[in-house]
N, CA, C and O atoms as a GROMACS GRO file, in nm:
protein
  212
    1MET      N    1   4.047   0.961  -2.306
    1MET     CA    2   4.030   0.868  -2.197
    1MET      C    3   3.970   0.945  -2.079
    1MET      O    4   4.015   1.055  -2.046
    2ASN      N    5   3.870   0.886  -2.017
    2ASN     CA    6   3.810   0.950  -1.900
    2ASN      C    7   3.852   0.876  -1.773
    2ASN      O    8   3.926   0.778  -1.780
    3LEU      N    9   3.805   0.921  -1.658
    3LEU     CA   10   3.846   0.861  -1.531
    3LEU      C   11   3.802   0.716  -1.518
    3LEU      O   12   3.873   0.635  -1.458
    4THR      N   13   3.687   0.681  -1.573
    4THR     CA   14   3.641   0.542  -1.570
    4THR      C   15   3.735   0.453  -1.648
    4THR      O   16   3.769   0.343  -1.605
    5ASP      N   17   3.777   0.501  -1.766
    5ASP     CA   18   3.872   0.425  -1.848
    5ASP      C   19   4.005   0.408  -1.775
    5ASP      O   20   4.063   0.299  -1.775
    6LEU      N   21   4.054   0.515  -1.713
    6LEU     CA   22   4.180   0.508  -1.639
    6LEU      C   23   4.168   0.409  -1.523
    6LEU      O   24   4.260   0.331  -1.498
    7ASP      N   25   4.057   0.414  -1.452
    7ASP     CA   26   4.036   0.321  -1.341
    7ASP      C   27   4.037   0.176  -1.390
    7ASP      O   28   4.093   0.090  -1.322
    8SER      N   29   3.978   0.148  -1.504
    8SER     CA   30   3.977   0.011  -1.555
    8SER      C   31   4.117  -0.034  -1.595
    8SER      O   32   4.150  -0.152  -1.581
    9VAL      N   33   4.200   0.059  -1.644
    9VAL     CA   34   4.339   0.025  -1.676
    9VAL      C   35   4.417  -0.004  -1.548
    9VAL      O   36   4.486  -0.105  -1.540
   10LEU      N   37   4.406   0.083  -1.449
   10LEU     CA   38   4.484   0.067  -1.326
   10LEU      C   39   4.441  -0.054  -1.244
   10LEU      O   40   4.522  -0.115  -1.176
   11SER      N   41   4.313  -0.088  -1.252
   11SER     CA   42   4.265  -0.204  -1.178
   11SER      C   43   4.270  -0.332  -1.263
   11SER      O   44   4.246  -0.442  -1.213
   12MET      N   45   4.301  -0.316  -1.391
   12MET     CA   46   4.307  -0.427  -1.487
   12MET      C   47   4.176  -0.504  -1.492
   12MET      O   48   4.174  -0.627  -1.499
   13GLU      N   49   4.066  -0.430  -1.489
   13GLU     CA   50   3.934  -0.490  -1.500
   13GLU      C   51   3.881  -0.470  -1.641
   13GLU      O   52   3.804  -0.378  -1.668
   14ASN      N   53   3.925  -0.558  -1.731
   14ASN     CA   54   3.883  -0.557  -1.870
   14ASN      C   55   3.908  -0.422  -1.938
   14ASN      O   56   3.816  -0.364  -1.995
   15PRO      N   57   4.030  -0.370  -1.930
   15PRO     CA   58   4.059  -0.239  -1.990
   15PRO      C   59   4.068  -0.246  -2.142
   15PRO      O   60   4.094  -0.351  -2.200
   16ASN      N   61   4.048  -0.133  -2.204
   16ASN     CA   62   4.070  -0.118  -2.347
   16ASN      C   63   4.222  -0.127  -2.369
   16ASN      O   64   4.296  -0.048  -2.312
   17PRO      N   65   4.268  -0.222  -2.450
   17PRO     CA   66   4.413  -0.237  -2.471
   17PRO      C   67   4.482  -0.108  -2.518
   17PRO      O   68   4.597  -0.083  -2.481
   18ALA      N   69   4.414  -0.029  -2.597
   18ALA     CA   70   4.474   0.096  -2.644
   18ALA      C   71   4.501   0.191  -2.528
   18ALA      O   72   4.601   0.263  -2.528
   19TYR      N   73   4.413   0.191  -2.429
   19TYR     CA   74   4.432   0.277  -2.313
   19TYR      C   75   4.547   0.230  -2.226
   19TYR      O   76   4.616   0.311  -2.164
   20VAL      N   77   4.567   0.098  -2.220
   20VAL     CA   78   4.681   0.044  -2.144
   20VAL      C   79   4.810   0.101  -2.200
   20VAL      O   80   4.898   0.144  -2.125
   21TRP      N   81   4.822   0.101  -2.334
   21TRP     CA   82   4.943   0.156  -2.397
   21TRP      C   83   4.955   0.305  -2.376
   21TRP      O   84   5.065   0.356  -2.359
   22LYS      N   85   4.842   0.377  -2.378
   22LYS     CA   86   4.846   0.522  -2.355
   22LYS      C   87   4.897   0.554  -2.214
   22LYS      O   88   4.976   0.646  -2.196
   23VAL      N   89   4.850   0.479  -2.116
   23VAL     CA   90   4.896   0.500  -1.978
   23VAL      C   91   5.045   0.469  -1.968
   23VAL      O   92   5.120   0.544  -1.906
   24ARG      N   93   5.087   0.360  -2.029
   24ARG     CA   94   5.229   0.324  -2.027
   24ARG      C   95   5.313   0.435  -2.090
   24ARG      O   96   5.414   0.476  -2.033
   25ASP      N   97   5.272   0.484  -2.205
   25ASP     CA   98   5.345   0.591  -2.273
   25ASP      C   99   5.352   0.717  -2.187
   25ASP      O  100   5.455   0.783  -2.179
   26TYR      N  101   5.240   0.750  -2.124
   26TYR     CA  102   5.235   0.868  -2.037
   26TYR      C  103   5.334   0.853  -1.921
   26TYR      O  104   5.410   0.945  -1.891
   27LEU      N  105   5.333   0.737  -1.856
   27LEU     CA  106   5.423   0.714  -1.743
   27LEU      C  107   5.570   0.721  -1.787
   27LEU      O  108   5.653   0.778  -1.716
   28GLU      N  109   5.601   0.665  -1.902
   28GLU     CA  110   5.738   0.673  -1.954
   28GLU      C  111   5.778   0.817  -1.982
   28GLU      O  112   5.889   0.858  -1.949
   29ASP      N  113   5.688   0.893  -2.041
   29ASP     CA  114   5.717   1.034  -2.070
   29ASP      C  115   5.745   1.113  -1.942
   29ASP      O  116   5.836   1.196  -1.938
   30MET      N  117   5.668   1.086  -1.836
   30MET     CA  118   5.689   1.156  -1.709
   30MET      C  119   5.825   1.120  -1.648
   30MET      O  120   5.893   1.206  -1.593
   31LEU      N  121   5.864   0.994  -1.657
   31LEU     CA  122   5.996   0.954  -1.606
   31LEU      C  123   6.107   1.021  -1.684
   31LEU      O  124   6.204   1.069  -1.625
   32LYS      N  125   6.093   1.026  -1.815
   32LYS     CA  126   6.195   1.090  -1.899
   32LYS      C  127   6.206   1.238  -1.867
   32LYS      O  128   6.317   1.292  -1.862
   33ARG      N  129   6.093   1.305  -1.846
   33ARG     CA  130   6.095   1.448  -1.813
   33ARG      C  131   6.172   1.474  -1.685
   33ARG      O  132   6.237   1.578  -1.670
   34GLU      N  133   6.163   1.381  -1.591
   34GLU     CA  134   6.233   1.396  -1.463
   34GLU      C  135   6.377   1.349  -1.471
   34GLU      O  136   6.450   1.352  -1.372
   35GLY      N  137   6.419   1.304  -1.591
   35GLY     CA  138   6.556   1.260  -1.609
   35GLY      C  139   6.585   1.122  -1.552
   35GLY      O  140   6.700   1.086  -1.528
   36LYS      N  141   6.480   1.044  -1.529
   36LYS     CA  142   6.497   0.910  -1.473
   36LYS      C  143   6.508   0.808  -1.585
   36LYS      O  144   6.458   0.828  -1.696
   37GLU      N  145   6.576   0.700  -1.554
   37GLU     CA  146   6.596   0.594  -1.653
   37GLU      C  147   6.466   0.516  -1.672
   37GLU      O  148   6.395   0.484  -1.576
   38VAL      N  149   6.436   0.487  -1.798
   38VAL     CA  150   6.318   0.408  -1.832
   38VAL      C  151   6.365   0.270  -1.876
   38VAL      O  152   6.443   0.257  -1.969
   39TYR      N  153   6.315   0.168  -1.807
   39TYR     CA  154   6.351   0.031  -1.839
   39TYR      C  155   6.242  -0.033  -1.924
   39TYR      O  156   6.126   0.007  -1.918
   40PRO      N  157   6.279  -0.133  -2.003
   40PRO     CA  158   6.174  -0.208  -2.076
   40PRO      C  159   6.077  -0.269  -1.975
   40PRO      O  160   6.118  -0.311  -1.867
   41TRP      N  161   5.951  -0.273  -2.010
   41TRP     CA  162   5.850  -0.320  -1.915
   41TRP      C  163   5.873  -0.464  -1.874
   41TRP      O  164   5.843  -0.500  -1.761
   42SER      N  165   5.926  -0.546  -1.962
   42SER     CA  166   5.952  -0.684  -1.923
   42SER      C  167   6.058  -0.689  -1.814
   42SER      O  168   6.053  -0.775  -1.726
   43LYS      N  169   6.156  -0.597  -1.819
   43LYS     CA  170   6.259  -0.591  -1.715
   43LYS      C  171   6.196  -0.547  -1.583
   43LYS      O  172   6.229  -0.601  -1.478
   44ASN      N  173   6.105  -0.450  -1.589
   44ASN     CA  174   6.038  -0.406  -1.468
   44ASN      C  175   5.963  -0.521  -1.404
   44ASN      O  176   5.966  -0.538  -1.282
   45GLY      N  177   5.896  -0.599  -1.484
   45GLY     CA  178   5.822  -0.713  -1.432
   45GLY      C  179   5.911  -0.813  -1.364
   45GLY      O  180   5.876  -0.868  -1.260
   46SER      N  181   6.028  -0.839  -1.422
   46SER     CA  182   6.118  -0.935  -1.360
   46SER      C  183   6.179  -0.879  -1.233
   46SER      O  184   6.202  -0.953  -1.138
   47LEU      N  185   6.204  -0.749  -1.229
   47LEU     CA  186   6.255  -0.687  -1.106
   47LEU      C  187   6.150  -0.695  -0.996
   47LEU      O  188   6.183  -0.721  -0.880
   48PHE      N  189   6.025  -0.672  -1.033
   48PHE     CA  190   5.917  -0.677  -0.936
   48PHE      C  191   5.901  -0.819  -0.883
   48PHE      O  192   5.888  -0.838  -0.762
   49SER      N  193   5.902  -0.917  -0.971
   49SER     CA  194   5.882  -1.054  -0.926
   49SER      C  195   5.998  -1.100  -0.838
   49SER      O  196   5.978  -1.181  -0.747
   50GLN      N  197   6.120  -1.050  -0.863
   50GLN     CA  198   6.234  -1.085  -0.779
   50GLN      C  199   6.219  -1.026  -0.640
   50GLN      O  200   6.262  -1.086  -0.542
   51SER      N  201   6.157  -0.908  -0.631
   51SER     CA  202   6.143  -0.844  -0.501
   51SER      C  203   6.038  -0.914  -0.416
   51SER      O  204   6.034  -0.894  -0.294
   52LEU      N  205   5.953  -0.995  -0.477
   52LEU     CA  206   5.851  -1.067  -0.402
   52LEU      C  207   5.905  -1.194  -0.337
   52LEU      O  208   5.842  -1.252  -0.249
   53VAL      N  209   6.023  -1.237  -0.382
   53VAL     CA  210   6.081  -1.362  -0.329
   53VAL      C  211   6.150  -1.338  -0.198
   53VAL      O  212   6.204  -1.431  -0.139
   0.00000   0.00000   0.00000
């Protein structure tokens, strides 16, 4: 994955679905390395939407 691919994933401008999963996996790995709890992504989405209310 190059910087253009990463930018398309982060901006959600027609990203390659495989790269979306790679970014997700990378972010989860970094959280685990820091000893932080990793939540299912659907839970994160519901927490985020609750914070917007």
